[in-house]
Amino acid sequence: MKTIKSAEKKTYKRDRELTESVMNIIDNVRENGDSALIEYARKFDNVDVDSIRVSEEEVRSAYDKVDSETLEAIRFAESQIRFFAEKQRECLKDLTVQSKVPGLELGHRMIPIERVGCYVPAGRHPLPSSALMGIVTAKVAGVKEVIACSPAFSGFGTIHPAVLVAMDIAGADEIYCTGGAQAVAAMAYGTESIKKVHLIAGPGNKFVTEAKRQVLGDVGIDSLAGPSEVLVLADKTANPTFVAIDLLAQAEHDPNAKPMLVCTDRETIDKSLAELERLLPTLETKDVAGKSWQDNGQVYLADDMDEAIAITNELAPEHLEVQADSEREIAARLHNYGSLFVGHYAPVAFGDFVSGTNHTLPTMETAKYSNGVWVGTFIKTGFHQFVSEEGCINLSKHCMRFAEVEGLYGHRDSVRLRVEK
């Protein structure tokens, strides 16, 4: 392997200042509730609101502010996400089975979490796709109450209309105009307006991520996400223009985004980098994309495809594209990624918006042991056993021995007294 370009800085840094800042926000929300959220809306979002709850009338009026083409795109994406989520849900089944021990029946149930909070970030542009990814998936899972939180968008005094429409189409039961660490605190602990949720899902900036870290345990979370990532795995058959634009497409997310290329052919690398330099000035997002590529871009020349696959599995990217010959065979050997895009015509953009797979995915190599948001994120599996008198007798000998070895004599006697009876 030869490193052609390495990252110049670490893309995610958690420091004492961030930790303490978020801790203070959480404490303020826990103590002062809605008034703290209104205060932070004024401080961080430059809006004055009397209530953080978005009314049905505000949601209805948002439809008039969204053009028909955007509305059509939102409805299309919602149907795609719902279709795939429903197919995932079909895979999750209750189980009841007769044990090999007579008189013992074992099983589990798929139980939807009762109340979930979906966070929808707002940066330089509105993110209706993030609203769909969280809310639709939770509703398909069977969650009874899904609330959505998002900060006010500049120029509107409330959540961006496209995001509000997406939240409504997705099926949000309650919508609140609040964002950042304060929104996470509100969902985790409740305020006068917001009833505490059981799990918080959705991406966000470093303040949101740190807040999710701090409330974990008092409430469940989907994951702790870092800056977005893409890795393009390529060989000599890859189109350099496709490689270049896909790296830039990821780079434009954020100055801390991480675009990576692993390729077995030096000529393809050189042509792709030349294309990247040609295409970068044409992007409206060139300042962000250029900064991300300069600081965080990585390029590796692998000796062969076996080494390229090994490098890729070690880097465990959030998004993984395969632009190579025999792409399906290669894909079968990849196992550390958040979402896989196979083929020369499969850019990450499809997964971000309309293919139907979720775009809230593991980053920072956590794909080695975790997955992105899916229907199962919002479902817990409860185990059960039905034990008859016969089953009690058949299990008793070995159970009582374990209890004695571990010094749990009440456990032993809870069985003994039943058997002696």
Short mmCIF file of C-alpha atoms in Angstrom, two decimals:
data_model
loop_
_atom_site.label_atom_id
_atom_site.label_comp_id
_atom_site.label_asym_id
_atom_site.label_seq_id
_atom_site.Cartn_x
_atom_site.Cartn_y
_atom_site.Cartn_z
CA MET A 1 0.00 0.00 0.00
CA LYS A 2 1.12 3.53 -0.74
CA THR A 3 -0.43 6.63 0.83
CA ILE A 4 -0.99 9.25 -1.87
CA LYS A 5 -2.77 11.75 0.42
CA SER A 6 -3.33 11.65 4.16
CA ALA A 7 -5.63 13.69 6.40
CA GLU A 8 -4.07 16.79 7.89
CA LYS A 9 -6.20 16.99 11.02
CA LYS A 10 -8.53 15.01 13.27
CA THR A 11 -12.13 15.52 12.17
CA TYR A 12 -13.76 15.19 15.58
CA LYS A 13 -12.47 16.48 18.89
CA ARG A 14 -14.23 16.28 22.22
CA ASP A 15 -12.79 18.75 24.71
CA ARG A 16 -13.47 19.98 28.23
CA GLU A 17 -15.00 23.23 26.98
CA LEU A 18 -17.55 21.37 24.85
CA THR A 19 -18.38 18.97 27.68
CA GLU A 20 -18.93 21.73 30.22
CA SER A 21 -20.88 23.93 27.81
CA VAL A 22 -23.32 21.13 27.03
CA MET A 23 -23.58 20.16 30.69
CA ASN A 24 -24.60 23.71 31.57
CA ILE A 25 -27.25 23.75 28.84
CA ILE A 26 -28.69 20.45 30.04
CA ASP A 27 -28.79 21.63 33.66
CA ASN A 28 -30.54 24.85 32.63
CA VAL A 29 -33.21 22.99 30.67
CA ARG A 30 -33.78 20.51 33.50
CA GLU A 31 -34.23 23.37 35.96
CA ASN A 32 -36.11 25.93 33.87
CA GLY A 33 -37.91 23.91 31.19
CA ASP A 34 -39.64 25.83 28.41
CA SER A 35 -38.26 29.20 29.49
CA ALA A 36 -34.72 27.88 28.94
CA LEU A 37 -35.66 26.63 25.47
CA ILE A 38 -37.17 30.00 24.57
CA GLU A 39 -34.05 31.71 25.89
CA TYR A 40 -31.78 29.50 23.77
CA ALA A 41 -33.96 30.05 20.68
CA ARG A 42 -33.33 33.76 21.08
CA LYS A 43 -29.62 33.30 21.79
CA PHE A 44 -28.68 30.69 19.20
CA ASP A 45 -31.37 30.96 16.51
CA ASN A 46 -32.18 34.68 16.73
CA VAL A 47 -35.93 34.12 17.02
CA ASP A 48 -38.48 35.21 19.59
CA VAL A 49 -41.12 32.57 20.24
CA ASP A 50 -43.91 32.41 22.80
CA SER A 51 -44.26 28.65 22.52
CA ILE A 52 -41.94 25.93 21.27
CA ARG A 53 -44.85 23.72 20.18
CA VAL A 54 -45.58 24.08 16.47
CA SER A 55 -49.33 24.31 15.92
CA GLU A 56 -51.34 22.40 13.35
CA GLU A 57 -52.14 25.70 11.67
CA GLU A 58 -48.42 26.44 11.26
CA VAL A 59 -47.89 23.03 9.72
CA ARG A 60 -50.77 23.49 7.29
CA SER A 61 -49.51 26.90 6.25
CA ALA A 62 -46.06 25.42 5.56
CA TYR A 63 -47.50 23.51 2.60
CA ASP A 64 -48.26 26.81 0.87
CA LYS A 65 -44.60 27.78 1.17
CA VAL A 66 -43.20 24.64 -0.46
CA ASP A 67 -43.15 24.40 -4.25
CA SER A 68 -44.86 21.46 -5.96
CA GLU A 69 -41.61 19.89 -7.20
CA THR A 70 -40.16 19.79 -3.69
CA LEU A 71 -43.41 18.43 -2.29
CA GLU A 72 -43.41 15.70 -4.93
CA ALA A 73 -39.81 14.79 -4.05
CA ILE A 74 -40.66 14.59 -0.34
CA ARG A 75 -43.62 12.31 -1.00
CA PHE A 76 -41.52 10.09 -3.29
CA ALA A 77 -38.74 9.77 -0.70
CA GLU A 78 -41.27 9.05 2.06
CA SER A 79 -42.75 6.18 0.04
CA GLN A 80 -39.31 4.72 -0.64
CA ILE A 81 -38.22 4.92 2.99
CA ARG A 82 -41.55 3.48 4.17
CA PHE A 83 -41.34 0.60 1.67
CA PHE A 84 -37.91 -0.49 2.85
CA ALA A 85 -38.77 0.00 6.52
CA GLU A 86 -41.87 -2.16 6.11
CA LYS A 87 -39.77 -4.92 4.55
CA GLN A 88 -37.36 -4.67 7.48
CA ARG A 89 -40.27 -4.91 9.92
CA GLU A 90 -41.45 -8.09 8.24
CA CYS A 91 -38.12 -9.70 9.16
CA LEU A 92 -38.66 -9.06 12.87
CA LYS A 93 -41.01 -11.71 14.17
CA ASP A 94 -42.22 -12.88 17.54
CA LEU A 95 -40.96 -16.32 18.55
CA THR A 96 -42.46 -19.10 20.64
CA VAL A 97 -40.79 -22.50 20.75
CA GLN A 98 -41.11 -25.63 22.83
CA SER A 99 -37.80 -26.28 24.59
CA LYS A 100 -36.14 -29.70 24.46
CA VAL A 101 -36.93 -29.78 28.19
CA PRO A 102 -40.54 -30.96 28.60
CA GLY A 103 -42.79 -28.42 30.27
CA LEU A 104 -40.74 -25.37 29.17
CA GLU A 105 -41.80 -22.97 26.45
CA LEU A 106 -39.47 -20.14 25.39
CA GLY A 107 -39.92 -17.10 23.24
CA HIS A 108 -39.53 -13.42 22.57
CA ARG A 109 -41.72 -10.52 21.48
CA MET A 110 -40.92 -7.55 19.28
CA ILE A 111 -42.14 -4.60 21.35
CA PRO A 112 -42.07 -1.08 19.86
CA ILE A 113 -40.67 1.66 22.09
CA GLU A 114 -43.62 3.75 23.25
CA ARG A 115 -42.33 7.31 22.84
CA VAL A 116 -39.44 8.44 20.63
CA GLY A 117 -37.86 11.81 19.93
CA CYS A 118 -36.48 12.41 16.42
CA TYR A 119 -33.98 15.22 16.10
CA VAL A 120 -33.73 17.03 12.76
CA PRO A 121 -30.70 19.32 12.41
CA ALA A 122 -30.72 22.63 10.54
CA GLY A 123 -27.51 23.96 9.07
CA ARG A 124 -26.85 26.13 6.07
CA HIS A 125 -29.76 24.46 4.26
CA PRO A 126 -32.96 22.69 5.39
CA LEU A 127 -32.80 18.92 5.85
CA PRO A 128 -36.27 17.42 5.15
CA SER A 129 -34.62 14.08 4.34
CA SER A 130 -33.46 13.71 7.95
CA ALA A 131 -37.03 14.25 9.14
CA LEU A 132 -38.24 11.43 6.90
CA MET A 133 -35.46 9.00 7.86
CA GLY A 134 -36.19 9.12 11.57
CA ILE A 135 -39.93 9.63 11.79
CA VAL A 136 -41.06 7.26 9.03
CA THR A 137 -38.88 4.46 10.34
CA ALA A 138 -40.11 4.91 13.91
CA LYS A 139 -43.75 4.92 12.85
CA VAL A 140 -43.33 1.79 10.73
CA ALA A 141 -41.72 0.13 13.77
CA GLY A 142 -44.97 0.76 15.63
CA VAL A 143 -43.93 3.61 17.92
CA LYS A 144 -47.12 5.17 19.31
CA GLU A 145 -45.79 8.67 19.95
CA VAL A 146 -43.09 10.22 17.77
CA ILE A 147 -42.09 13.78 18.51
CA ALA A 148 -39.84 15.85 16.25
CA CYS A 149 -37.51 18.67 17.28
CA SER A 150 -35.65 21.04 14.99
CA PRO A 151 -34.28 24.57 15.42
CA ALA A 152 -35.76 27.65 13.78
CA PHE A 153 -34.41 28.32 10.32
CA SER A 154 -33.04 31.75 9.45
CA GLY A 155 -35.62 33.99 7.83
CA PHE A 156 -38.69 31.97 8.84
CA GLY A 157 -38.95 32.44 12.59
CA THR A 158 -39.74 28.75 12.95
CA ILE A 159 -38.75 25.41 11.43
CA HIS A 160 -38.16 25.59 7.66
CA PRO A 161 -41.43 24.90 5.74
CA ALA A 162 -39.92 21.99 3.78
CA VAL A 163 -38.87 20.33 7.03
CA LEU A 164 -42.27 20.95 8.63
CA VAL A 165 -44.00 19.40 5.62
CA ALA A 166 -41.66 16.41 5.73
CA MET A 167 -42.35 15.94 9.44
CA ASP A 168 -46.08 16.02 8.79
CA ILE A 169 -45.97 13.63 5.83
CA ALA A 170 -43.74 11.28 7.83
CA GLY A 171 -46.34 11.13 10.61
CA ALA A 172 -44.88 13.10 13.53
CA ASP A 173 -47.35 13.28 16.42
CA GLU A 174 -45.84 16.43 17.96
CA ILE A 175 -43.45 19.03 16.52
CA TYR A 176 -41.29 21.42 18.55
CA CYS A 177 -39.20 24.35 17.39
CA THR A 178 -36.08 23.81 19.45
CA GLY A 179 -32.63 22.56 18.54
CA GLY A 180 -29.13 21.80 19.71
CA ALA A 181 -28.14 20.36 23.07
CA GLN A 182 -31.19 22.03 24.62
CA ALA A 183 -33.55 19.99 22.44
CA VAL A 184 -31.81 16.78 23.48
CA ALA A 185 -32.13 17.79 27.14
CA ALA A 186 -35.81 18.61 26.70
CA MET A 187 -36.55 15.26 25.11
CA ALA A 188 -34.50 13.39 27.71
CA TYR A 189 -35.94 15.03 30.83
CA GLY A 190 -39.13 16.76 29.73
CA THR A 191 -40.39 20.33 30.13
CA GLU A 192 -43.80 21.91 30.61
CA SER A 193 -44.52 21.35 26.91
CA ILE A 194 -42.46 18.28 26.07
CA LYS A 195 -43.14 14.97 27.72
CA LYS A 196 -40.01 12.88 28.30
CA VAL A 197 -39.23 10.35 25.57
CA HIS A 198 -37.73 6.88 25.91
CA LEU A 199 -35.25 7.09 23.03
CA ILE A 200 -33.68 9.91 21.00
CA ALA A 201 -32.65 9.37 17.37
CA GLY A 202 -31.23 11.56 14.65
CA PRO A 203 -27.98 13.24 13.58
CA GLY A 204 -26.63 16.58 14.72
CA ASN A 205 -23.55 18.71 15.30
CA LYS A 206 -20.96 18.20 18.03
CA PHE A 207 -23.21 19.85 20.64
CA VAL A 208 -26.08 17.49 19.85
CA THR A 209 -23.74 14.49 19.88
CA GLU A 210 -22.21 15.51 23.21
CA ALA A 211 -25.67 16.06 24.69
CA LYS A 212 -26.74 12.59 23.58
CA ARG A 213 -23.62 11.20 25.23
CA GLN A 214 -24.44 12.96 28.50
CA VAL A 215 -28.12 11.93 28.67
CA LEU A 216 -27.45 8.31 27.71
CA GLY A 217 -28.65 6.10 30.51
CA ASP A 218 -31.47 8.44 31.50
CA VAL A 219 -32.81 7.89 27.98
CA GLY A 220 -31.82 5.65 25.07
CA ILE A 221 -30.08 6.97 21.97
CA ASP A 222 -29.49 5.63 18.49
CA SER A 223 -25.75 6.35 18.29
CA LEU A 224 -23.00 8.93 18.75
CA ALA A 225 -22.21 10.21 15.29
CA GLY A 226 -19.21 12.17 14.06
CA PRO A 227 -18.61 14.04 10.79
CA SER A 228 -19.84 12.34 7.63
CA GLU A 229 -17.58 9.96 5.67
CA VAL A 230 -17.34 8.29 2.27
CA LEU A 231 -14.87 5.76 0.94
CA VAL A 232 -14.73 5.00 -2.77
CA LEU A 233 -13.22 1.58 -3.49
CA ALA A 234 -12.10 1.61 -7.12
CA ASP A 235 -10.04 -0.14 -9.76
CA LYS A 236 -9.02 0.69 -13.33
CA THR A 237 -12.61 0.33 -14.56
CA ALA A 238 -13.80 3.27 -12.44
CA ASN A 239 -14.81 6.50 -14.16
CA PRO A 240 -12.53 9.25 -12.77
CA THR A 241 -15.29 11.85 -13.09
CA PHE A 242 -17.66 9.70 -11.02
CA VAL A 243 -14.98 9.09 -8.40
CA ALA A 244 -14.11 12.78 -8.16
CA ILE A 245 -17.66 14.11 -7.88
CA ASP A 246 -18.59 11.49 -5.27
CA LEU A 247 -15.63 12.52 -3.12
CA LEU A 248 -16.61 16.18 -3.46
CA ALA A 249 -20.28 15.42 -2.79
CA GLN A 250 -19.31 14.07 0.61
CA ALA A 251 -16.80 16.86 1.23
CA GLU A 252 -19.48 19.52 0.79
CA HIS A 253 -21.40 18.29 3.86
CA ASP A 254 -19.10 19.93 6.34
CA PRO A 255 -15.51 21.17 6.68
CA ASN A 256 -14.91 18.15 8.91
CA ALA A 257 -16.30 15.58 6.45
CA LYS A 258 -13.94 12.78 5.50
CA PRO A 259 -13.68 11.77 1.79
CA MET A 260 -11.48 8.71 1.11
CA LEU A 261 -10.31 6.86 -1.99
CA VAL A 262 -8.81 3.36 -2.04
CA CYS A 263 -7.78 2.28 -5.54
CA THR A 264 -5.68 -0.46 -7.15
CA ASP A 265 -4.66 1.63 -10.17
CA ARG A 266 -2.35 4.67 -10.01
CA GLU A 267 -3.52 6.06 -13.36
CA THR A 268 -7.13 6.04 -12.15
CA ILE A 269 -6.08 7.85 -8.98
CA ASP A 270 -4.21 10.53 -10.94
CA LYS A 271 -7.11 11.08 -13.34
CA SER A 272 -9.62 11.20 -10.46
CA LEU A 273 -7.57 13.80 -8.58
CA ALA A 274 -7.26 15.87 -11.75
CA GLU A 275 -11.03 15.69 -12.22
CA LEU A 276 -11.55 16.68 -8.61
CA GLU A 277 -9.48 19.82 -9.14
CA ARG A 278 -11.45 20.57 -12.31
CA LEU A 279 -14.87 20.06 -10.74
CA LEU A 280 -14.26 21.76 -7.40
CA PRO A 281 -14.44 25.36 -8.72
CA THR A 282 -17.78 24.59 -10.41
CA LEU A 283 -19.53 23.79 -7.12
CA GLU A 284 -21.51 26.38 -5.22
CA THR A 285 -20.22 24.62 -2.11
CA LYS A 286 -16.58 24.82 -3.22
CA ASP A 287 -15.39 26.63 -0.09
CA VAL A 288 -16.66 23.91 2.27
CA ALA A 289 -15.80 21.03 -0.08
CA GLY A 290 -12.32 22.39 -0.73
CA LYS A 291 -11.60 22.81 2.98
CA SER A 292 -12.84 19.30 3.75
CA TRP A 293 -10.79 17.76 0.95
CA GLN A 294 -7.65 19.67 1.87
CA ASP A 295 -7.84 18.88 5.58
CA ASN A 296 -9.40 15.45 5.66
CA GLY A 297 -9.09 13.84 2.22
CA GLN A 298 -7.29 10.49 2.09
CA VAL A 299 -6.04 8.53 -0.95
CA TYR A 300 -4.46 5.06 -0.86
CA LEU A 301 -2.95 3.01 -3.67
CA ALA A 302 -3.41 -0.68 -2.92
CA ASP A 303 -1.19 -3.39 -4.40
CA ASP A 304 -4.22 -5.46 -5.40
CA MET A 305 -7.93 -5.83 -4.69
CA ASP A 306 -7.31 -8.11 -1.69
CA GLU A 307 -5.31 -5.35 -0.02
CA ALA A 308 -7.85 -2.73 -1.07
CA ILE A 309 -10.62 -4.71 0.61
CA ALA A 310 -8.52 -5.15 3.76
CA ILE A 311 -7.83 -1.40 3.94
CA THR A 312 -11.49 -0.63 3.41
CA ASN A 313 -12.65 -3.01 6.14
CA GLU A 314 -10.15 -1.47 8.53
CA LEU A 315 -11.29 2.11 7.80
CA ALA A 316 -14.96 1.06 8.31
CA PRO A 317 -16.53 4.06 6.53
CA GLU A 318 -20.01 5.44 7.03
CA HIS A 319 -20.73 5.34 3.27
CA LEU A 320 -18.91 2.86 1.05
CA GLU A 321 -19.00 2.93 -2.75
CA VAL A 322 -17.71 0.10 -4.94
CA GLN A 323 -16.71 1.34 -8.39
CA ALA A 324 -14.88 -1.70 -9.70
CA ASP A 325 -15.09 -4.78 -11.88
CA SER A 326 -16.86 -7.78 -10.28
CA GLU A 327 -18.53 -5.36 -7.88
CA ARG A 328 -20.93 -7.91 -6.40
CA GLU A 329 -18.12 -10.32 -5.54
CA ILE A 330 -16.18 -7.48 -3.94
CA ALA A 331 -19.25 -6.29 -2.04
CA ALA A 332 -19.68 -9.74 -0.52
CA ARG A 333 -16.23 -9.43 1.08
CA LEU A 334 -16.90 -6.04 2.67
CA HIS A 335 -18.27 -6.14 6.19
CA ASN A 336 -17.44 -2.86 7.98
CA TYR A 337 -19.63 -0.05 6.65
CA GLY A 338 -22.78 1.87 7.41
CA SER A 339 -24.35 1.79 3.94
CA LEU A 340 -22.99 0.16 0.79
CA PHE A 341 -23.39 1.57 -2.72
CA VAL A 342 -22.51 -1.00 -5.38
CA GLY A 343 -21.86 -0.18 -9.02
CA HIS A 344 -20.59 2.69 -11.13
CA TYR A 345 -24.06 4.28 -11.09
CA ALA A 346 -24.67 4.17 -7.33
CA PRO A 347 -23.68 7.51 -5.75
CA VAL A 348 -24.23 8.10 -2.04
CA ALA A 349 -26.76 10.79 -2.93
CA PHE A 350 -29.36 8.10 -3.65
CA GLY A 351 -29.07 6.75 -0.11
CA ASP A 352 -29.08 10.24 1.35
CA PHE A 353 -32.45 11.01 -0.16
CA VAL A 354 -34.51 8.56 -2.21
CA SER A 355 -33.36 4.94 -2.47
CA GLY A 356 -35.09 3.99 0.79
CA THR A 357 -32.20 2.93 3.03
CA ASN A 358 -31.57 5.08 6.08
CA HIS A 359 -28.94 7.81 6.03
CA THR A 360 -28.36 8.03 9.80
CA LEU A 361 -25.27 5.82 9.92
CA PRO A 362 -22.26 4.87 12.08
CA THR A 363 -19.11 6.99 11.74
CA MET A 364 -15.60 7.08 13.23
CA GLU A 365 -15.06 3.34 12.55
CA THR A 366 -18.02 2.38 14.74
CA ALA A 367 -19.34 0.43 11.74
CA LYS A 368 -17.05 -2.33 13.02
CA TYR A 369 -19.62 -3.09 15.70
CA SER A 370 -22.77 -1.07 15.03
CA ASN A 371 -25.29 -0.21 12.35
CA GLY A 372 -27.35 2.73 11.21
CA VAL A 373 -30.89 3.62 12.17
CA TRP A 374 -33.44 1.04 11.04
CA VAL A 375 -36.79 -0.32 12.18
CA GLY A 376 -35.01 -2.39 14.83
CA THR A 377 -33.66 0.80 16.43
CA PHE A 378 -37.17 1.50 17.68
CA ILE A 379 -38.04 -2.04 18.78
CA LYS A 380 -36.97 -3.84 21.93
CA THR A 381 -36.96 -7.63 22.24
CA GLY A 382 -38.54 -8.97 25.42
CA PHE A 383 -37.88 -12.61 26.35
CA HIS A 384 -40.32 -14.92 28.10
CA GLN A 385 -40.68 -18.44 29.44
CA PHE A 386 -43.78 -20.42 30.33
CA VAL A 387 -42.97 -23.11 32.89
CA SER A 388 -45.34 -25.89 33.93
CA GLU A 389 -44.98 -28.03 37.06
CA GLU A 390 -43.30 -30.67 34.90
CA GLY A 391 -40.91 -28.06 33.54
CA CYS A 392 -40.09 -26.88 37.07
CA ILE A 393 -39.10 -30.39 38.10
CA ASN A 394 -37.02 -30.94 34.95
CA LEU A 395 -35.07 -27.69 35.43
CA SER A 396 -34.69 -27.82 39.20
CA LYS A 397 -31.59 -29.99 39.74
CA HIS A 398 -29.18 -28.00 37.59
CA CYS A 399 -30.71 -24.66 38.55
CA MET A 400 -30.28 -25.31 42.28
CA ARG A 401 -26.68 -26.38 41.73
CA PHE A 402 -25.87 -23.12 39.93
CA ALA A 403 -27.51 -21.16 42.77
CA GLU A 404 -25.41 -22.91 45.41
CA VAL A 405 -22.15 -22.43 43.45
CA GLU A 406 -22.88 -18.71 43.14
CA GLY A 407 -23.96 -18.35 46.78
CA LEU A 408 -27.55 -17.39 45.98
CA TYR A 409 -29.48 -19.51 48.43
CA GLY A 410 -32.73 -17.61 48.04
CA HIS A 411 -32.57 -18.50 44.36
CA ARG A 412 -32.04 -22.15 45.30
CA ASP A 413 -34.93 -22.20 47.71
CA SER A 414 -37.28 -20.49 45.26
CA VAL A 415 -36.92 -23.68 43.24
CA ARG A 416 -36.58 -26.15 46.14
CA LEU A 417 -39.78 -25.12 47.84
CA ARG A 418 -41.73 -25.60 44.63
CA VAL A 419 -40.25 -29.05 43.98
CA GLU A 420 -40.80 -30.21 47.58
CA LYS A 421 -44.42 -29.08 47.41
#
